[in-house]
mmCIF file of C-alpha atoms and ligand atoms in Angstrom:
data_model
loop_
_atom_site.group_PDB
_atom_site.id
_atom_site.type_symbol
_atom_site.label_atom_id
_atom_site.label_comp_id
_atom_site.label_asym_id
_atom_site.label_seq_id
_atom_site.Cartn_x
_atom_site.Cartn_y
_atom_site.Cartn_z
ATOM 1 C CA MET A 37 21.064 40.151 -66.371
ATOM 2 C CA LYS A 38 22.766 36.818 -67.067
ATOM 3 C CA LEU A 39 24.536 36.340 -63.976
ATOM 4 C CA LEU A 40 20.843 36.746 -61.976
ATOM 5 C CA VAL A 41 19.659 34.487 -64.384
ATOM 6 C CA ALA A 42 21.952 32.022 -63.308
ATOM 7 C CA LEU A 43 21.943 32.590 -60.339
ATOM 8 C CA ILE A 44 18.308 32.390 -59.694
ATOM 9 C CA TYR A 45 18.740 28.964 -61.938
ATOM 10 C CA VAL A 46 21.683 28.023 -58.442
ATOM 11 C CA ILE A 47 19.258 28.891 -55.990
ATOM 12 C CA ILE A 48 15.980 27.026 -57.771
ATOM 13 C CA SER A 49 18.474 23.856 -57.554
ATOM 14 C CA THR A 50 19.661 24.201 -54.820
ATOM 15 C CA LEU A 51 16.456 24.011 -53.035
ATOM 16 C CA LEU A 52 15.005 21.161 -55.117
ATOM 17 C CA THR A 53 17.745 18.937 -53.862
ATOM 18 C CA ALA A 54 17.583 20.346 -51.092
ATOM 19 C CA CYS A 55 13.867 18.923 -50.730
ATOM 20 C CA THR A 56 15.000 15.204 -52.720
ATOM 21 C CA ASP A 57 17.611 14.653 -49.637
ATOM 22 C CA THR A 58 14.455 15.248 -47.398
ATOM 23 C CA PRO A 59 13.742 11.254 -45.794
ATOM 24 C CA LYS A 60 10.804 10.426 -47.485
ATOM 25 C CA ASP A 61 7.937 7.920 -45.885
ATOM 26 C CA TYR A 62 6.909 5.280 -48.076
ATOM 27 C CA GLN A 63 3.124 3.352 -47.080
ATOM 28 C CA ARG A 64 1.634 0.677 -48.214
ATOM 29 C CA GLU A 65 -1.641 -1.079 -47.360
ATOM 30 C CA PHE A 66 -3.271 -3.829 -48.145
ATOM 31 C CA PHE A 67 -5.531 -6.253 -47.230
ATOM 32 C CA ALA A 68 -4.524 -9.928 -45.660
ATOM 33 C CA MET A 69 -4.868 -12.038 -42.504
ATOM 34 C CA GLY A 70 -8.496 -11.036 -42.291
ATOM 35 C CA THR A 71 -7.213 -6.983 -41.608
ATOM 36 C CA LEU A 72 -5.974 -3.803 -43.163
ATOM 37 C CA ILE A 73 -2.222 -4.117 -42.967
ATOM 38 C CA SER A 74 -0.063 -0.371 -43.055
ATOM 39 C CA VAL A 75 3.787 -0.791 -43.492
ATOM 40 C CA GLN A 76 5.416 2.320 -43.239
ATOM 41 C CA LEU A 77 8.843 2.745 -44.313
ATOM 42 C CA TYR A 78 11.138 5.923 -43.422
ATOM 43 C CA ASP A 79 14.802 7.196 -44.518
ATOM 44 C CA VAL A 80 14.807 4.595 -47.438
ATOM 45 C CA PRO A 81 16.138 4.987 -50.778
ATOM 46 C CA GLU A 82 13.555 5.240 -53.684
ATOM 47 C CA ALA A 83 13.745 1.831 -55.368
ATOM 48 C CA MET A 84 14.698 -0.487 -52.084
ATOM 49 C CA ALA A 85 11.121 1.153 -50.555
ATOM 50 C CA GLU A 86 9.023 -0.476 -53.784
ATOM 51 C CA ARG A 87 11.230 -3.305 -53.599
ATOM 52 C CA THR A 88 10.435 -4.318 -50.256
ATOM 53 C CA LEU A 89 7.064 -3.651 -49.903
ATOM 54 C CA ASN A 90 6.313 -5.955 -52.673
ATOM 55 C CA GLU A 91 8.043 -8.264 -51.239
ATOM 56 C CA ILE A 92 6.642 -7.678 -47.673
ATOM 57 C CA GLU A 93 3.012 -7.738 -49.335
ATOM 58 C CA ALA A 94 3.689 -10.819 -50.727
ATOM 59 C CA ASP A 95 4.925 -12.507 -47.587
ATOM 60 C CA PHE A 96 1.705 -11.464 -45.810
ATOM 61 C CA GLN A 97 -0.325 -13.564 -48.804
ATOM 62 C CA ALA A 98 1.561 -16.443 -47.794
ATOM 63 C CA MET A 99 1.096 -16.241 -44.071
ATOM 64 C CA HIS A 100 -2.682 -15.393 -44.965
ATOM 65 C CA ARG A 101 -2.422 -18.456 -45.885
ATOM 66 C CA ASP A 102 0.015 -20.827 -44.052
ATOM 67 C CA TRP A 103 -1.697 -19.370 -40.862
ATOM 68 C CA HIS A 104 -5.798 -19.833 -41.793
ATOM 69 C CA ALA A 105 -7.678 -21.546 -39.323
ATOM 70 C CA TRP A 106 -10.162 -22.335 -41.925
ATOM 71 C CA GLU A 107 -9.489 -21.723 -45.470
ATOM 72 C CA ASP A 108 -7.111 -25.098 -46.993
ATOM 73 C CA GLY A 109 -4.057 -24.598 -45.829
ATOM 74 C CA PRO A 110 -1.291 -26.452 -43.868
ATOM 75 C CA LEU A 111 -2.911 -25.692 -40.499
ATOM 76 C CA VAL A 112 -6.807 -26.894 -41.464
ATOM 77 C CA HIS A 113 -4.420 -30.024 -42.697
ATOM 78 C CA LEU A 114 -2.814 -30.102 -39.366
ATOM 79 C CA ASN A 115 -6.438 -29.613 -37.411
ATOM 80 C CA GLN A 116 -7.354 -32.556 -39.740
ATOM 81 C CA ALA A 117 -4.788 -35.307 -38.940
ATOM 82 C CA LEU A 118 -5.504 -33.958 -35.282
ATOM 83 C CA ALA A 119 -9.280 -35.056 -34.662
ATOM 84 C CA ALA A 120 -8.312 -38.313 -36.721
ATOM 85 C CA GLY A 121 -5.450 -39.043 -33.865
ATOM 86 C CA GLU A 122 -2.815 -39.151 -36.400
ATOM 87 C CA SER A 123 0.243 -37.316 -36.427
ATOM 88 C CA PHE A 124 1.740 -34.356 -39.279
ATOM 89 C CA ALA A 125 4.668 -33.413 -41.001
ATOM 90 C CA MET A 126 4.502 -29.278 -40.282
ATOM 91 C CA PRO A 127 5.930 -27.983 -43.054
ATOM 92 C CA ASP A 128 8.614 -25.136 -42.336
ATOM 93 C CA VAL A 129 6.712 -21.788 -42.842
ATOM 94 C CA LEU A 130 4.368 -23.585 -39.609
ATOM 95 C CA ALA A 131 6.258 -25.377 -37.684
ATOM 96 C CA PRO A 132 7.767 -22.423 -35.947
ATOM 97 C CA LEU A 133 5.074 -20.362 -34.287
ATOM 98 C CA ILE A 134 3.945 -24.079 -32.631
ATOM 99 C CA PRO A 135 6.131 -24.577 -29.575
ATOM 100 C CA PRO A 136 6.068 -20.159 -28.396
ATOM 101 C CA ALA A 137 2.196 -20.905 -29.297
ATOM 102 C CA ILE A 138 2.223 -23.444 -26.408
ATOM 103 C CA ALA A 139 4.709 -21.469 -24.220
ATOM 104 C CA LEU A 140 2.431 -18.705 -24.309
ATOM 105 C CA ALA A 141 -0.668 -20.614 -23.330
ATOM 106 C CA GLU A 142 0.679 -22.047 -20.188
ATOM 107 C CA GLN A 143 2.793 -19.082 -19.050
ATOM 108 C CA SER A 144 -1.108 -17.318 -19.404
ATOM 109 C CA ASP A 145 -2.271 -20.541 -17.074
ATOM 110 C CA HIS A 146 -4.186 -21.375 -20.672
ATOM 111 C CA LEU A 147 -5.958 -18.275 -20.576
ATOM 112 C CA PHE A 148 -4.613 -17.668 -24.303
ATOM 113 C CA ASN A 149 -5.968 -21.192 -25.382
ATOM 114 C CA PRO A 150 -5.343 -21.209 -29.461
ATOM 115 C CA ALA A 151 -6.406 -24.804 -28.918
ATOM 116 C CA LEU A 152 -9.649 -24.203 -28.494
ATOM 117 C CA GLY A 153 -10.352 -24.100 -32.742
ATOM 118 C CA GLN A 154 -13.304 -25.988 -32.237
ATOM 119 C CA LEU A 155 -15.068 -23.094 -29.490
ATOM 120 C CA PHE A 156 -14.126 -20.449 -32.127
ATOM 121 C CA ALA A 157 -15.400 -21.851 -34.526
ATOM 122 C CA LEU A 158 -18.816 -22.926 -33.381
ATOM 123 C CA TRP A 159 -19.449 -19.569 -31.856
ATOM 124 C CA GLY A 160 -18.833 -18.884 -35.709
ATOM 125 C CA PHE A 161 -16.799 -15.417 -35.571
ATOM 126 C CA GLN A 162 -15.252 -17.537 -38.302
ATOM 127 C CA GLY A 163 -17.959 -16.961 -40.828
ATOM 128 C CA ASN A 164 -20.880 -14.653 -41.647
ATOM 129 C CA ALA A 165 -22.739 -12.748 -38.662
ATOM 130 C CA ARG A 166 -24.991 -14.653 -36.582
ATOM 131 C CA ASP A 167 -28.458 -13.949 -35.001
ATOM 132 C CA THR A 168 -28.653 -16.941 -32.637
ATOM 133 C CA LEU A 169 -26.350 -18.157 -29.832
ATOM 134 C CA PRO A 170 -24.604 -21.776 -29.679
ATOM 135 C CA ALA A 171 -26.185 -24.073 -27.453
ATOM 136 C CA LYS A 172 -25.008 -24.253 -23.958
ATOM 137 C CA THR A 173 -24.717 -28.545 -24.412
ATOM 138 C CA ALA A 174 -21.899 -27.661 -27.621
ATOM 139 C CA ILE A 175 -20.319 -25.041 -25.498
ATOM 140 C CA ASP A 176 -19.527 -27.833 -23.178
ATOM 141 C CA ALA A 177 -18.835 -31.266 -24.783
ATOM 142 C CA ILE A 178 -15.986 -28.774 -25.970
ATOM 143 C CA LEU A 179 -14.771 -27.308 -22.715
ATOM 144 C CA GLN A 180 -15.228 -30.896 -21.036
ATOM 145 C CA GLN A 181 -12.413 -32.407 -23.141
ATOM 146 C CA GLN A 182 -9.809 -29.347 -22.175
ATOM 147 C CA PRO A 183 -7.950 -28.733 -25.216
ATOM 148 C CA ARG A 184 -4.739 -27.535 -24.750
ATOM 149 C CA MET A 185 -1.568 -26.678 -25.977
ATOM 150 C CA THR A 186 0.271 -28.568 -23.917
ATOM 151 C CA ASP A 187 -1.434 -32.368 -25.102
ATOM 152 C CA LEU A 188 0.568 -31.217 -28.327
ATOM 153 C CA VAL A 189 3.841 -33.905 -28.735
ATOM 154 C CA LEU A 190 6.279 -32.696 -30.798
ATOM 155 C CA ASN A 191 9.305 -34.390 -32.234
ATOM 156 C CA GLY A 192 10.763 -32.408 -34.728
ATOM 157 C CA ASN A 193 8.422 -30.833 -37.166
ATOM 158 C CA ILE A 194 6.138 -33.808 -36.512
ATOM 159 C CA ILE A 195 3.201 -32.619 -33.809
ATOM 160 C CA ALA A 196 0.646 -35.160 -32.674
ATOM 161 C CA SER A 197 -2.110 -34.487 -29.616
ATOM 162 C CA THR A 198 -3.141 -37.044 -27.277
ATOM 163 C CA ASN A 199 -6.482 -35.380 -27.476
ATOM 164 C CA PRO A 200 -8.808 -35.786 -30.497
ATOM 165 C CA ALA A 201 -10.467 -32.244 -29.014
ATOM 166 C CA VAL A 202 -7.207 -30.259 -30.037
ATOM 167 C CA GLN A 203 -8.112 -27.809 -33.119
ATOM 168 C CA ILE A 204 -5.426 -25.314 -33.524
ATOM 169 C CA ASP A 205 -6.324 -21.273 -34.167
ATOM 170 C CA LEU A 206 -3.818 -18.976 -34.300
ATOM 171 C CA GLY A 207 -6.111 -15.921 -34.086
ATOM 172 C CA GLY A 208 -4.786 -14.892 -31.035
ATOM 173 C CA PHE A 209 -1.503 -14.494 -31.783
ATOM 174 C CA ALA A 210 -0.445 -14.382 -36.108
ATOM 175 C CA LYS A 211 0.110 -11.199 -36.753
ATOM 176 C CA GLY A 212 2.290 -10.829 -33.759
ATOM 177 C CA TRP A 213 4.421 -13.417 -34.938
ATOM 178 C CA ALA A 214 3.829 -12.298 -38.602
ATOM 179 C CA VAL A 215 4.945 -8.588 -37.184
ATOM 180 C CA ASP A 216 8.183 -10.190 -35.551
ATOM 181 C CA LEU A 217 8.972 -12.103 -38.791
ATOM 182 C CA VAL A 218 8.723 -8.465 -41.139
ATOM 183 C CA ILE A 219 10.843 -6.173 -38.912
ATOM 184 C CA GLU A 220 13.436 -9.263 -38.896
ATOM 185 C CA LYS A 221 13.198 -9.075 -42.853
ATOM 186 C CA LEU A 222 13.647 -5.026 -42.616
ATOM 187 C CA ARG A 223 16.824 -4.916 -39.923
ATOM 188 C CA ALA A 224 18.384 -7.371 -41.878
ATOM 189 C CA ALA A 225 17.497 -5.321 -45.527
ATOM 190 C CA GLY A 226 19.251 -2.448 -43.215
ATOM 191 C CA ILE A 227 16.268 -0.582 -42.889
ATOM 192 C CA GLN A 228 16.000 1.044 -39.319
ATOM 193 C CA ASN A 229 13.201 2.871 -39.271
ATOM 194 C CA ALA A 230 9.555 1.089 -39.418
ATOM 195 C CA ILE A 231 5.658 0.583 -39.008
ATOM 196 C CA VAL A 232 4.182 -2.632 -39.576
ATOM 197 C CA ASN A 233 0.914 -2.604 -38.626
ATOM 198 C CA THR A 234 -2.111 -5.381 -38.900
ATOM 199 C CA GLY A 235 -4.933 -3.779 -37.769
ATOM 200 C CA GLY A 236 -3.878 -1.441 -35.190
ATOM 201 C CA ASP A 237 -2.042 -4.260 -33.796
ATOM 202 C CA LEU A 238 2.079 -2.634 -34.593
ATOM 203 C CA ARG A 239 5.127 -2.728 -34.120
ATOM 204 C CA ALA A 240 7.946 0.262 -34.870
ATOM 205 C CA ILE A 241 11.083 0.416 -34.745
ATOM 206 C CA GLY A 242 13.902 3.565 -34.769
ATOM 207 C CA SER A 243 12.212 6.866 -35.186
ATOM 208 C CA HIS A 244 10.626 9.260 -37.841
ATOM 209 C CA GLY A 245 13.533 10.841 -37.694
ATOM 210 C CA LYS A 246 13.505 13.167 -34.353
ATOM 211 C CA ARG A 247 10.388 12.427 -34.171
ATOM 212 C CA ALA A 248 9.038 9.117 -31.736
ATOM 213 C CA TRP A 249 6.777 6.686 -33.583
ATOM 214 C CA ARG A 250 3.694 8.121 -31.940
ATOM 215 C CA ILE A 251 0.576 5.551 -31.408
ATOM 216 C CA GLY A 252 -2.416 6.344 -30.643
ATOM 217 C CA ILE A 253 -4.668 2.922 -28.584
ATOM 218 C CA ARG A 254 -8.200 3.021 -29.992
ATOM 219 C CA HIS A 255 -10.632 4.608 -27.471
ATOM 220 C CA PRO A 256 -13.137 1.244 -27.232
ATOM 221 C CA GLU A 257 -16.657 2.619 -27.316
ATOM 222 C CA GLN A 258 -15.775 5.715 -29.864
ATOM 223 C CA PRO A 259 -14.049 7.019 -33.042
ATOM 224 C CA GLY A 260 -10.727 7.433 -32.625
ATOM 225 C CA ALA A 261 -7.771 7.395 -29.811
ATOM 226 C CA ILE A 262 -8.249 7.971 -26.172
ATOM 227 C CA ALA A 263 -4.593 7.660 -26.003
ATOM 228 C CA ALA A 264 -1.367 7.776 -27.550
ATOM 229 C CA VAL A 265 2.554 6.664 -26.890
ATOM 230 C CA ASP A 266 5.792 7.070 -27.948
ATOM 231 C CA ILE A 267 7.933 4.170 -29.656
ATOM 232 C CA LYS A 268 11.314 3.626 -27.689
ATOM 233 C CA ASP A 269 13.445 2.166 -30.559
ATOM 234 C CA ASP A 270 11.615 -0.857 -30.840
ATOM 235 C CA GLU A 271 8.619 -2.555 -29.594
ATOM 236 C CA ALA A 272 5.105 -4.013 -30.010
ATOM 237 C CA VAL A 273 1.530 -2.588 -29.352
ATOM 238 C CA PHE A 274 -1.165 -4.710 -28.854
ATOM 239 C CA THR A 275 -4.813 -4.294 -27.828
ATOM 240 C CA SER A 276 -7.525 -7.162 -27.765
ATOM 241 C CA GLY A 277 -10.758 -5.162 -28.204
ATOM 242 C CA ASN A 278 -14.381 -6.297 -27.464
ATOM 243 C CA TYR A 279 -15.424 -4.156 -30.499
ATOM 244 C CA GLU A 280 -12.891 -5.450 -32.945
ATOM 245 C CA ARG A 281 -15.574 -8.399 -33.702
ATOM 246 C CA TYR A 282 -18.714 -9.050 -32.421
ATOM 247 C CA PHE A 283 -22.538 -9.946 -33.274
ATOM 248 C CA GLU A 284 -25.343 -8.736 -31.443
ATOM 249 C CA VAL A 285 -28.530 -11.298 -29.685
ATOM 250 C CA ASP A 286 -31.530 -9.698 -27.858
ATOM 251 C CA GLY A 287 -29.631 -6.231 -28.007
ATOM 252 C CA ILE A 288 -26.515 -8.290 -26.026
ATOM 253 C CA ARG A 289 -23.317 -7.648 -27.740
ATOM 254 C CA TYR A 290 -20.950 -11.591 -28.193
ATOM 255 C CA HIS A 291 -17.309 -10.491 -29.304
ATOM 256 C CA HIS A 292 -15.037 -12.740 -30.076
ATOM 257 C CA ILE A 293 -12.463 -13.441 -27.718
ATOM 258 C CA LEU A 294 -13.844 -16.096 -25.702
ATOM 259 C CA ASP A 295 -13.297 -17.331 -21.716
ATOM 260 C CA PRO A 296 -11.972 -20.912 -22.185
ATOM 261 C CA ARG A 297 -13.304 -21.444 -18.671
ATOM 262 C CA THR A 298 -16.484 -20.228 -19.355
ATOM 263 C CA GLY A 299 -16.227 -21.082 -23.246
ATOM 264 C CA ARG A 300 -18.608 -17.309 -23.636
ATOM 265 C CA PRO A 301 -17.064 -14.205 -24.716
ATOM 266 C CA ALA A 302 -14.781 -13.043 -21.445
ATOM 267 C CA GLU A 303 -16.433 -10.209 -19.005
ATOM 268 C CA HIS A 304 -15.747 -7.407 -17.323
ATOM 269 C CA THR A 305 -12.914 -5.727 -19.955
ATOM 270 C CA ALA A 306 -13.454 -3.399 -23.207
ATOM 271 C CA SER A 307 -10.301 -3.336 -24.244
ATOM 272 C CA MET A 308 -6.600 -4.527 -22.816
ATOM 273 C CA THR A 309 -3.253 -3.238 -25.046
ATOM 274 C CA VAL A 310 0.081 -4.109 -23.978
ATOM 275 C CA ILE A 311 3.393 -2.665 -25.102
ATOM 276 C CA HIS A 312 6.558 -5.269 -25.349
ATOM 277 C CA PRO A 313 9.325 -5.710 -27.306
ATOM 278 C CA ASN A 314 8.388 -8.794 -29.081
ATOM 279 C CA GLY A 315 5.076 -9.040 -31.098
ATOM 280 C CA ALA A 316 4.112 -12.670 -30.834
ATOM 281 C CA SER A 317 4.020 -12.191 -26.856
ATOM 282 C CA ALA A 318 2.575 -8.850 -27.045
ATOM 283 C CA ASP A 319 -0.215 -9.643 -29.497
ATOM 284 C CA ALA A 320 -0.610 -13.877 -27.222
ATOM 285 C CA ALA A 321 -0.658 -11.676 -23.731
ATOM 286 C CA ALA A 322 -3.422 -9.088 -24.907
ATOM 287 C CA THR A 323 -5.899 -11.424 -25.951
ATOM 288 C CA ALA A 324 -4.878 -13.918 -22.268
ATOM 289 C CA LEU A 325 -4.882 -10.691 -20.392
ATOM 290 C CA PHE A 326 -8.468 -9.636 -21.588
ATOM 291 C CA VAL A 327 -9.832 -13.078 -20.594
ATOM 292 C CA ALA A 328 -7.911 -12.851 -17.304
ATOM 293 C CA GLY A 329 -9.875 -9.690 -16.529
ATOM 294 C CA ASP A 330 -9.533 -8.776 -12.905
ATOM 295 C CA ASP A 331 -6.919 -11.244 -12.138
ATOM 296 C CA TRP A 332 -4.596 -9.272 -15.113
ATOM 297 C CA PRO A 333 -1.731 -8.339 -12.721
ATOM 298 C CA ARG A 334 -0.608 -11.926 -12.135
ATOM 299 C CA ILE A 335 -1.175 -12.713 -15.338
ATOM 300 C CA ALA A 336 1.275 -10.194 -16.400
ATOM 301 C CA ARG A 337 3.762 -10.969 -14.044
ATOM 302 C CA GLN A 338 3.558 -14.471 -15.500
ATOM 303 C CA LEU A 339 4.079 -13.502 -18.926
ATOM 304 C CA ALA A 340 6.809 -11.040 -18.138
ATOM 305 C CA ILE A 341 4.632 -8.210 -19.757
ATOM 306 C CA ALA A 342 5.054 -4.601 -17.612
ATOM 307 C CA ASP A 343 3.191 -1.822 -19.643
ATOM 308 C CA VAL A 344 -0.515 -2.756 -19.409
ATOM 309 C CA LEU A 345 -3.137 -0.513 -19.914
ATOM 310 C CA ARG A 346 -7.159 -2.218 -19.433
ATOM 311 C CA ILE A 347 -10.213 0.255 -20.000
ATOM 312 C CA ARG A 348 -12.912 -2.062 -17.863
ATOM 313 C CA SER A 349 -16.286 -2.484 -19.856
ATOM 314 C CA ASP A 350 -17.478 -0.110 -16.446
ATOM 315 C CA GLY A 351 -15.305 2.764 -17.979
ATOM 316 C CA ALA A 352 -12.632 2.563 -15.567
ATOM 317 C CA ILE A 353 -8.994 2.590 -16.639
ATOM 318 C CA GLU A 354 -6.198 0.405 -15.264
ATOM 319 C CA ALA A 355 -2.691 0.586 -15.843
ATOM 320 C CA THR A 356 0.587 -0.324 -14.500
ATOM 321 C CA ALA A 357 3.022 2.347 -13.437
ATOM 322 C CA THR A 358 5.267 2.069 -16.391
ATOM 323 C CA MET A 359 2.841 2.521 -18.854
ATOM 324 C CA ALA A 360 1.103 5.290 -16.983
ATOM 325 C CA ALA A 361 4.439 7.092 -16.958
ATOM 326 C CA ARG A 362 4.227 7.161 -20.203
ATOM 327 C CA ILE A 363 0.892 7.962 -21.756
ATOM 328 C CA ASP A 364 -0.949 11.040 -23.341
ATOM 329 C CA TRP A 365 -4.337 11.098 -22.576
ATOM 330 C CA LEU A 366 -6.264 12.493 -25.411
ATOM 331 C CA THR A 367 -9.788 12.663 -24.149
ATOM 332 C CA SER A 368 -9.854 13.977 -20.603
ATOM 333 C CA GLN A 369 -11.011 11.180 -18.216
ATOM 334 C CA ASP A 370 -14.418 11.136 -15.929
ATOM 335 C CA SER A 371 -12.200 9.278 -13.080
ATOM 336 C CA ALA A 372 -8.812 8.445 -11.457
ATOM 337 C CA LEU A 373 -6.417 5.911 -13.332
ATOM 338 C CA ILE A 374 -6.604 3.121 -10.717
ATOM 339 C CA ILE A 375 -2.347 2.095 -10.926
ATOM 340 C CA ARG A 376 -2.087 -2.055 -10.565
ATOM 341 C CA GLY A 377 0.674 -4.194 -10.931
ATOM 342 C CA TYR A 378 3.800 -6.580 -9.889
ATOM 343 C CA ASN A 379 3.412 -6.450 -6.734
ATOM 344 C CA GLU A 380 -0.197 -6.694 -5.942
ATOM 345 C CA ALA A 381 -1.526 -9.154 -3.459
ATOM 346 C CA ASN A 382 -4.358 -10.882 -5.182
HETATM 347 P P1 AMP B 447 -7.188 -11.471 -30.140
HETATM 348 O O1 AMP B 447 -7.709 -10.158 -31.571
HETATM 349 O O2 AMP B 447 -5.948 -11.041 -30.863
HETATM 350 O O3 AMP B 447 -7.069 -10.702 -29.173
HETATM 351 O O4 AMP B 447 -7.318 -12.450 -30.552
HETATM 352 C C1 AMP B 447 -8.455 -12.988 -31.485
HETATM 353 C C2 AMP B 447 -9.008 -14.099 -31.963
HETATM 354 O O5 AMP B 447 -8.136 -15.065 -31.327
HETATM 355 C C3 AMP B 447 -10.100 -14.400 -31.931
HETATM 356 O O6 AMP B 447 -10.620 -14.344 -33.162
HETATM 357 C C4 AMP B 447 -10.243 -16.751 -31.646
HETATM 358 O O7 AMP B 447 -9.596 -16.712 -33.290
HETATM 359 C C5 AMP B 447 -8.919 -16.171 -31.199
HETATM 360 N N1 AMP B 447 -9.082 -16.330 -29.511
HETATM 361 C C6 AMP B 447 -10.002 -16.306 -28.526
HETATM 362 N N2 AMP B 447 -9.926 -16.009 -27.111
HETATM 363 C C7 AMP B 447 -8.937 -16.508 -27.973
HETATM 364 C C8 AMP B 447 -8.211 -17.521 -25.835
HETATM 365 N N3 AMP B 447 -8.943 -17.343 -25.235
HETATM 366 N N4 AMP B 447 -7.242 -18.272 -26.555
HETATM 367 C C9 AMP B 447 -6.719 -17.908 -27.399
HETATM 368 N N5 AMP B 447 -7.047 -17.378 -28.879
HETATM 369 C C10 AMP B 447 -8.258 -17.027 -28.730
HETATM 370 MG MG1 MG B 448 -4.210 -11.535 -29.378
#
């Protein structure tokens, strides 16, 4: 009898040890940068996971303050200086974002144009939902001054602008930069399997054990995912969608991704998803390609973005061949997928 009890004890404790040895997920969710952030770590010692998640949450709150375009902080101070025609010494938390934002604006033919802060503020996507459209004269007054990232003059951390109409708004890019910084930090700490998700836009590294991280791509018109992709080791998946932030006037929806050529919400696209190793490039590219509309293959080539999925406003779906090859559709599609890409003559 004693032997039996001992044997059962050994079996149970072996099972328990086996359970605790199974790698675990650690997840933390919180609000920052105007969205729900979710960080998931896999196969990390528990104490390290807790400490790291605490640090990341604090990092996101700091990035929220440092890069906010209208809550008092370094970017607001920078914009005040530019409007006054003065130069500004950028703190280290802000300075590194500006050169890549200039480069991405140039590579996208300024369809990604974070210098249009005045226009974004005019449309009011920053604050309460509005029930009237901004005046055409007010839109035109901003466009006539042609604010562009290339109006900025950098000398180390000192920034000035040759155009006082430049107001920087990093809303189309900052989440990408944030996930890159956080992934770098995780890697430096020796963490190899993680997802850093900012409201559906994310970068994932490693895998979930034997399975690749599987990422859903949201359906622009229905709840839930339209498709899924598996992450290859280290990639960012970013989507710009007309459903993310918008208001309605007389039954017409006005969304928050503005076309710098018209000063109005970009037309003909419902959502634009890109996959790229780097989060900042993926974020800026999703915004730029959304604005580009039918011209997206040309801008994707300039930005060196290979994997693109566009859901048009009319419901048709376009993708590059590399993207089409890796997508798993979760809903049946009414029409054939249109393959477009780098070699297309347009
Ligand atoms: P995203 O969701 O990444 O496409 O970013 C949209 C946000 O970026 C908006 O809320 C604006 O703050 C800003 N934005 C809108 N249109 C543009 C544009 N053409 N270029 C750069 N940023 C933009
Ligand atoms: Mg973006």
